[in-house]
C-alpha positions as MATLAB code, in Angstrom:
seq = 'XXXXXXXXXXXXXXXXXXXXXXXXXXXXXXXXXXXXXXXXXXXXXXXXXXXXXXXXXXXXXXXXX';
ca = [
      26.813  -17.980  -25.921;
      23.626  -16.181  -26.168;
      22.836  -13.009  -24.001;
      19.147  -12.357  -23.129;
      18.094   -9.017  -21.603;
      15.982   -8.987  -18.385;
      12.693   -7.148  -18.573;
      12.979   -3.839  -17.118;
      11.064   -3.260  -13.762;
       8.356   -0.748  -13.925;
       7.025    1.248  -11.196;
       3.324    0.376  -10.532;
       0.843    3.194  -10.319;
      -2.480    3.062   -8.662;
      -5.555    5.338   -9.222;
      -6.803    7.779   -6.543;
     -10.069    5.695   -6.431;
      -8.154    2.531   -5.613;
      -6.089    4.224   -2.880;
      -9.370    5.739   -1.313;
     -11.070    2.517   -1.405;
      -8.283    0.744    0.381;
      -8.069    3.642    3.078;
     -11.697    3.385    3.683;
     -11.457   -0.306    4.152;
      -8.990    0.173    6.866;
     -11.606    2.276    8.791;
     -13.886   -0.711    9.041;
     -14.425   -2.255   12.298;
     -11.957   -5.191   12.837;
      -9.948   -4.418    9.735;
      -6.273   -3.978    9.877;
      -3.930   -1.982    7.621;
      -1.762   -5.165    7.020;
      -4.756   -7.270    6.343;
      -6.237   -4.944    3.905;
      -2.838   -4.277    2.159;
      -2.133   -8.151    1.889;
      -5.610   -8.905    0.447;
      -4.958   -6.313   -2.334;
      -1.269   -7.180   -3.071;
       0.396   -4.076   -1.888;
       2.909   -3.337    1.064;
       1.290   -2.343    4.310;
       3.948    0.497    4.591;
       2.838    1.976    1.342;
      -0.662    1.853    2.428;
       0.237    3.659    5.633;
       2.019    6.277    3.551;
      -1.072    6.952    1.394;
      -2.992    7.377    4.707;
      -0.380    9.865    6.117;
      -0.309   11.865    2.819;
      -4.106   12.442    3.008;
      -3.794   13.566    6.795;
      -5.294   10.126    8.114;
      -3.433    8.764   11.048;
      -3.087    4.948   10.627;
      -4.646    3.120   13.622;
      -2.583    2.228   16.557;
      -1.508   -1.541   17.136;
      -3.857   -2.622   20.023;
      -1.780   -5.709   20.676;
       1.157   -3.646   22.165;
      -0.968   -2.226   24.949;
];
């Protein structure tokens, strides 16, 4: 019997410029946080967190009103 080790998961890090570019893309007319996040392969909740950390309130969901 052979035992193989699974590769360890590593935490991804993103540059401040990358984060800023995604936050700016969320401000474009017709853009959604979820859409921007999906396009760039990150979780929408992570993008919302980056926005809150910089004092930017994520846009409200217009479909709920």
